[in-house]
Amino acid sequence: MLYGLLFLALFAVLILPKTHATNSAIDTQKDSERYILDCEREWTTAENTGDTRKVEQFIAADFVGVNADGSLYDRAKAIADTRTNSQDYTSNSLIEAKVRIYADAAVAQGSSSWERRNGSPRKGRLVWTDTWIRRNGAWQLVAAEDVIVPDASK
């Protein structure tokens, strides 16, 4: 009986905290994935509305993006373009997105469809990769790369 109680005590001390820690890590990872996906959706929404308040909160000061034509853009340009794109586009929709977490780094990949008010091509699809870093406990978007691909709906 004493050995049984000793075994239960050891089990409670050694095994249960690890199980809880593992579950907490999974919850934290899922929370991080959810947060990043929400931010990606917010950026798409901001492209439609021109409201960049939420986008400004998660784009890092040292952000660098690569446009589909290979040109680079910084945080200020990303925010300015997001603010004015609603004037040039009638819609911008997130098609799909997936996030992979690697400790304090994350990669979000997905695609979006868009339609312009004027110009050619009128419709298109963008495939993108965004790199996120967790700094001081907060996720920040530090890099983005966009590629225009043929519109699958044609």
JSON list of N, CA and C in Angstrom, two decimals, residues 79-122:
[
{"chain": "A", "resi": 79, "resn": "ILE", "atom": "N", "xyz": [1.89, 50.34, -45.60]},
{"chain": "A", "resi": 79, "resn": "ILE", "atom": "CA", "xyz": [0.72, 50.98, -44.97]},
{"chain": "A", "resi": 79, "resn": "ILE", "atom": "C", "xyz": [0.07, 51.97, -45.93]},
{"chain": "A", "resi": 80, "resn": "ALA", "atom": "N", "xyz": [0.88, 52.77, -46.62]},
{"chain": "A", "resi": 80, "resn": "ALA", "atom": "CA", "xyz": [0.34, 53.75, -47.58]},
{"chain": "A", "resi": 80, "resn": "ALA", "atom": "C", "xyz": [-0.42, 53.04, -48.70]},
{"chain": "A", "resi": 81, "resn": "ASP", "atom": "N", "xyz": [0.16, 51.95, -49.24]},
{"chain": "A", "resi": 81, "resn": "ASP", "atom": "CA", "xyz": [-0.52, 51.21, -50.31]},
{"chain": "A", "resi": 81, "resn": "ASP", "atom": "C", "xyz": [-1.81, 50.57, -49.82]},
{"chain": "A", "resi": 82, "resn": "THR", "atom": "N", "xyz": [-1.78, 50.05, -48.61]},
{"chain": "A", "resi": 82, "resn": "THR", "atom": "CA", "xyz": [-2.99, 49.45, -48.04]},
{"chain": "A", "resi": 82, "resn": "THR", "atom": "C", "xyz": [-4.08, 50.51, -47.91]},
{"chain": "A", "resi": 83, "resn": "ARG", "atom": "N", "xyz": [-3.69, 51.69, -47.53]},
{"chain": "A", "resi": 83, "resn": "ARG", "atom": "CA", "xyz": [-4.65, 52.79, -47.35]},
{"chain": "A", "resi": 83, "resn": "ARG", "atom": "C", "xyz": [-5.28, 53.19, -48.69]},
{"chain": "A", "resi": 84, "resn": "THR", "atom": "N", "xyz": [-4.51, 53.17, -49.77]},
{"chain": "A", "resi": 84, "resn": "THR", "atom": "CA", "xyz": [-5.02, 53.67, -51.06]},
{"chain": "A", "resi": 84, "resn": "THR", "atom": "C", "xyz": [-5.54, 52.57, -51.98]},
{"chain": "A", "resi": 85, "resn": "ASN", "atom": "N", "xyz": [-5.23, 51.30, -51.71]},
{"chain": "A", "resi": 85, "resn": "ASN", "atom": "CA", "xyz": [-5.68, 50.22, -52.60]},
{"chain": "A", "resi": 85, "resn": "ASN", "atom": "C", "xyz": [-7.19, 50.14, -52.72]},
{"chain": "A", "resi": 86, "resn": "SER", "atom": "N", "xyz": [-7.91, 50.56, -51.70]},
{"chain": "A", "resi": 86, "resn": "SER", "atom": "CA", "xyz": [-9.37, 50.50, -51.77]},
{"chain": "A", "resi": 86, "resn": "SER", "atom": "C", "xyz": [-9.90, 51.40, -52.88]},
{"chain": "A", "resi": 87, "resn": "GLN", "atom": "N", "xyz": [-9.12, 52.39, -53.31]},
{"chain": "A", "resi": 87, "resn": "GLN", "atom": "CA", "xyz": [-9.53, 53.27, -54.41]},
{"chain": "A", "resi": 87, "resn": "GLN", "atom": "C", "xyz": [-9.31, 52.61, -55.76]},
{"chain": "A", "resi": 88, "resn": "ASP", "atom": "N", "xyz": [-8.34, 51.68, -55.84]},
{"chain": "A", "resi": 88, "resn": "ASP", "atom": "CA", "xyz": [-7.99, 51.04, -57.11]},
{"chain": "A", "resi": 88, "resn": "ASP", "atom": "C", "xyz": [-8.65, 49.68, -57.32]},
{"chain": "A", "resi": 89, "resn": "TYR", "atom": "N", "xyz": [-9.05, 49.05, -56.24]},
{"chain": "A", "resi": 89, "resn": "TYR", "atom": "CA", "xyz": [-9.59, 47.69, -56.33]},
{"chain": "A", "resi": 89, "resn": "TYR", "atom": "C", "xyz": [-11.03, 47.65, -55.84]},
{"chain": "A", "resi": 90, "resn": "THR", "atom": "N", "xyz": [-11.83, 46.83, -56.50]},
{"chain": "A", "resi": 90, "resn": "THR", "atom": "CA", "xyz": [-13.22, 46.65, -56.04]},
{"chain": "A", "resi": 90, "resn": "THR", "atom": "C", "xyz": [-13.31, 45.54, -55.01]},
{"chain": "A", "resi": 91, "resn": "SER", "atom": "N", "xyz": [-12.36, 44.60, -55.05]},
{"chain": "A", "resi": 91, "resn": "SER", "atom": "CA", "xyz": [-12.37, 43.54, -54.04]},
{"chain": "A", "resi": 91, "resn": "SER", "atom": "C", "xyz": [-10.98, 42.95, -53.89]},
{"chain": "A", "resi": 92, "resn": "ASN", "atom": "N", "xyz": [-10.76, 42.43, -52.72]},
{"chain": "A", "resi": 92, "resn": "ASN", "atom": "CA", "xyz": [-9.54, 41.70, -52.38]},
{"chain": "A", "resi": 92, "resn": "ASN", "atom": "C", "xyz": [-9.97, 40.68, -51.34]},
{"chain": "A", "resi": 93, "resn": "SER", "atom": "N", "xyz": [-9.87, 39.40, -51.67]},
{"chain": "A", "resi": 93, "resn": "SER", "atom": "CA", "xyz": [-10.38, 38.36, -50.78]},
{"chain": "A", "resi": 93, "resn": "SER", "atom": "C", "xyz": [-9.31, 37.33, -50.47]},
{"chain": "A", "resi": 94, "resn": "LEU", "atom": "N", "xyz": [-9.22, 36.97, -49.22]},
{"chain": "A", "resi": 94, "resn": "LEU", "atom": "CA", "xyz": [-8.31, 35.90, -48.81]},
{"chain": "A", "resi": 94, "resn": "LEU", "atom": "C", "xyz": [-8.93, 34.58, -49.23]},
{"chain": "A", "resi": 95, "resn": "ILE", "atom": "N", "xyz": [-8.21, 33.80, -50.03]},
{"chain": "A", "resi": 95, "resn": "ILE", "atom": "CA", "xyz": [-8.71, 32.50, -50.49]},
{"chain": "A", "resi": 95, "resn": "ILE", "atom": "C", "xyz": [-8.36, 31.43, -49.48]},
{"chain": "A", "resi": 96, "resn": "GLU", "atom": "N", "xyz": [-7.08, 31.39, -49.12]},
{"chain": "A", "resi": 96, "resn": "GLU", "atom": "CA", "xyz": [-6.63, 30.40, -48.16]},
{"chain": "A", "resi": 96, "resn": "GLU", "atom": "C", "xyz": [-5.38, 30.91, -47.48]},
{"chain": "A", "resi": 97, "resn": "ALA", "atom": "N", "xyz": [-5.10, 30.37, -46.30]},
{"chain": "A", "resi": 97, "resn": "ALA", "atom": "CA", "xyz": [-3.88, 30.73, -45.57]},
{"chain": "A", "resi": 97, "resn": "ALA", "atom": "C", "xyz": [-3.56, 29.61, -44.59]},
{"chain": "A", "resi": 98, "resn": "LYS", "atom": "N", "xyz": [-2.27, 29.39, -44.42]},
{"chain": "A", "resi": 98, "resn": "LYS", "atom": "CA", "xyz": [-1.79, 28.39, -43.48]},
{"chain": "A", "resi": 98, "resn": "LYS", "atom": "C", "xyz": [-0.61, 28.98, -42.74]},
{"chain": "A", "resi": 99, "resn": "VAL", "atom": "N", "xyz": [-0.52, 28.67, -41.45]},
{"chain": "A", "resi": 99, "resn": "VAL", "atom": "CA", "xyz": [0.56, 29.19, -40.62]},
{"chain": "A", "resi": 99, "resn": "VAL", "atom": "C", "xyz": [1.32, 28.01, -40.01]},
{"chain": "A", "resi": 100, "resn": "ARG", "atom": "N", "xyz": [2.66, 28.13, -40.05]},
{"chain": "A", "resi": 100, "resn": "ARG", "atom": "CA", "xyz": [3.51, 27.15, -39.37]},
{"chain": "A", "resi": 100, "resn": "ARG", "atom": "C", "xyz": [4.37, 27.91, -38.37]},
{"chain": "A", "resi": 101, "resn": "ILE", "atom": "N", "xyz": [4.37, 27.43, -37.14]},
{"chain": "A", "resi": 101, "resn": "ILE", "atom": "CA", "xyz": [5.10, 28.09, -36.05]},
{"chain": "A", "resi": 101, "resn": "ILE", "atom": "C", "xyz": [6.40, 27.33, -35.81]},
{"chain": "A", "resi": 102, "resn": "TYR", "atom": "N", "xyz": [7.49, 28.08, -35.65]},
{"chain": "A", "resi": 102, "resn": "TYR", "atom": "CA", "xyz": [8.81, 27.53, -35.32]},
{"chain": "A", "resi": 102, "resn": "TYR", "atom": "C", "xyz": [9.36, 28.33, -34.14]},
{"chain": "A", "resi": 103, "resn": "ALA", "atom": "N", "xyz": [8.94, 27.98, -32.94]},
{"chain": "A", "resi": 103, "resn": "ALA", "atom": "CA", "xyz": [9.34, 28.69, -31.71]},
{"chain": "A", "resi": 103, "resn": "ALA", "atom": "C", "xyz": [8.93, 30.17, -31.84]},
{"chain": "A", "resi": 104, "resn": "ASP", "atom": "N", "xyz": [9.90, 31.08, -31.98]},
{"chain": "A", "resi": 104, "resn": "ASP", "atom": "CA", "xyz": [9.59, 32.50, -32.07]},
{"chain": "A", "resi": 104, "resn": "ASP", "atom": "C", "xyz": [9.57, 33.03, -33.50]},
{"chain": "A", "resi": 105, "resn": "ALA", "atom": "N", "xyz": [9.42, 32.12, -34.46]},
{"chain": "A", "resi": 105, "resn": "ALA", "atom": "CA", "xyz": [9.28, 32.50, -35.86]},
{"chain": "A", "resi": 105, "resn": "ALA", "atom": "C", "xyz": [8.07, 31.76, -36.44]},
{"chain": "A", "resi": 106, "resn": "ALA", "atom": "N", "xyz": [7.48, 32.35, -37.45]},
{"chain": "A", "resi": 106, "resn": "ALA", "atom": "CA", "xyz": [6.34, 31.71, -38.10]},
{"chain": "A", "resi": 106, "resn": "ALA", "atom": "C", "xyz": [6.34, 32.08, -39.57]},
{"chain": "A", "resi": 107, "resn": "VAL", "atom": "N", "xyz": [5.83, 31.16, -40.38]},
{"chain": "A", "resi": 107, "resn": "VAL", "atom": "CA", "xyz": [5.66, 31.39, -41.80]},
{"chain": "A", "resi": 107, "resn": "VAL", "atom": "C", "xyz": [4.18, 31.24, -42.12]},
{"chain": "A", "resi": 108, "resn": "ALA", "atom": "N", "xyz": [3.62, 32.28, -42.73]},
{"chain": "A", "resi": 108, "resn": "ALA", "atom": "CA", "xyz": [2.23, 32.23, -43.19]},
{"chain": "A", "resi": 108, "resn": "ALA", "atom": "C", "xyz": [2.27, 32.23, -44.71]},
{"chain": "A", "resi": 109, "resn": "GLN", "atom": "N", "xyz": [1.55, 31.30, -45.30]},
{"chain": "A", "resi": 109, "resn": "GLN", "atom": "CA", "xyz": [1.47, 31.22, -46.76]},
{"chain": "A", "resi": 109, "resn": "GLN", "atom": "C", "xyz": [0.02, 31.12, -47.16]},
{"chain": "A", "resi": 110, "resn": "GLY", "atom": "N", "xyz": [-0.30, 31.75, -48.28]},
{"chain": "A", "resi": 110, "resn": "GLY", "atom": "CA", "xyz": [-1.68, 31.70, -48.73]},
{"chain": "A", "resi": 110, "resn": "GLY", "atom": "C", "xyz": [-1.85, 32.36, -50.08]},
{"chain": "A", "resi": 111, "resn": "SER", "atom": "N", "xyz": [-3.11, 32.59, -50.40]},
{"chain": "A", "resi": 111, "resn": "SER", "atom": "CA", "xyz": [-3.42, 33.26, -51.66]},
{"chain": "A", "resi": 111, "resn": "SER", "atom": "C", "xyz": [-4.64, 34.15, -51.48]},
{"chain": "A", "resi": 112, "resn": "SER", "atom": "N", "xyz": [-4.69, 35.15, -52.33]},
{"chain": "A", "resi": 112, "resn": "SER", "atom": "CA", "xyz": [-5.78, 36.12, -52.33]},
{"chain": "A", "resi": 112, "resn": "SER", "atom": "C", "xyz": [-6.21, 36.36, -53.77]},
{"chain": "A", "resi": 113, "resn": "SER", "atom": "N", "xyz": [-7.46, 36.69, -53.94]},
{"chain": "A", "resi": 113, "resn": "SER", "atom": "CA", "xyz": [-7.94, 37.10, -55.27]},
{"chain": "A", "resi": 113, "resn": "SER", "atom": "C", "xyz": [-8.26, 38.58, -55.21]},
{"chain": "A", "resi": 114, "resn": "TRP", "atom": "N", "xyz": [-8.15, 39.25, -56.34]},
{"chain": "A", "resi": 114, "resn": "TRP", "atom": "CA", "xyz": [-8.43, 40.67, -56.40]},
{"chain": "A", "resi": 114, "resn": "TRP", "atom": "C", "xyz": [-9.07, 41.03, -57.73]},
{"chain": "A", "resi": 115, "resn": "GLU", "atom": "N", "xyz": [-9.76, 42.17, -57.70]},
{"chain": "A", "resi": 115, "resn": "GLU", "atom": "CA", "xyz": [-10.36, 42.70, -58.92]},
{"chain": "A", "resi": 115, "resn": "GLU", "atom": "C", "xyz": [-10.17, 44.21, -58.90]},
{"chain": "A", "resi": 116, "resn": "ARG", "atom": "N", "xyz": [-9.67, 44.74, -60.01]},
{"chain": "A", "resi": 116, "resn": "ARG", "atom": "CA", "xyz": [-9.42, 46.18, -60.14]},
{"chain": "A", "resi": 116, "resn": "ARG", "atom": "C", "xyz": [-10.64, 46.90, -60.69]},
{"chain": "A", "resi": 117, "resn": "ARG", "atom": "N", "xyz": [-10.72, 48.17, -60.37]},
{"chain": "A", "resi": 117, "resn": "ARG", "atom": "CA", "xyz": [-11.77, 49.02, -60.96]},
{"chain": "A", "resi": 117, "resn": "ARG", "atom": "C", "xyz": [-11.46, 49.26, -62.43]},
{"chain": "A", "resi": 118, "resn": "ASN", "atom": "N", "xyz": [-10.20, 49.51, -62.72]},
{"chain": "A", "resi": 118, "resn": "ASN", "atom": "CA", "xyz": [-9.73, 49.79, -64.08]},
{"chain": "A", "resi": 118, "resn": "ASN", "atom": "C", "xyz": [-8.38, 49.12, -64.27]},
{"chain": "A", "resi": 119, "resn": "GLY", "atom": "N", "xyz": [-7.94, 49.06, -65.50]},
{"chain": "A", "resi": 119, "resn": "GLY", "atom": "CA", "xyz": [-6.61, 48.55, -65.78]},
{"chain": "A", "resi": 119, "resn": "GLY", "atom": "C", "xyz": [-6.63, 47.10, -66.19]},
{"chain": "A", "resi": 120, "resn": "SER", "atom": "N", "xyz": [-5.43, 46.64, -66.53]},
{"chain": "A", "resi": 120, "resn": "SER", "atom": "CA", "xyz": [-5.30, 45.26, -66.99]},
{"chain": "A", "resi": 120, "resn": "SER", "atom": "C", "xyz": [-4.11, 44.63, -66.28]},
{"chain": "A", "resi": 121, "resn": "PRO", "atom": "N", "xyz": [-4.20, 43.42, -65.84]},
{"chain": "A", "resi": 121, "resn": "PRO", "atom": "CA", "xyz": [-5.39, 42.58, -65.91]},
{"chain": "A", "resi": 121, "resn": "PRO", "atom": "C", "xyz": [-6.44, 43.06, -64.91]},
{"chain": "A", "resi": 122, "resn": "ARG", "atom": "N", "xyz": [-7.68, 42.80, -65.22]},
{"chain": "A", "resi": 122, "resn": "ARG", "atom": "CA", "xyz": [-8.79, 43.26, -64.38]},
{"chain": "A", "resi": 122, "resn": "ARG", "atom": "C", "xyz": [-8.92, 42.43, -63.11]}
]
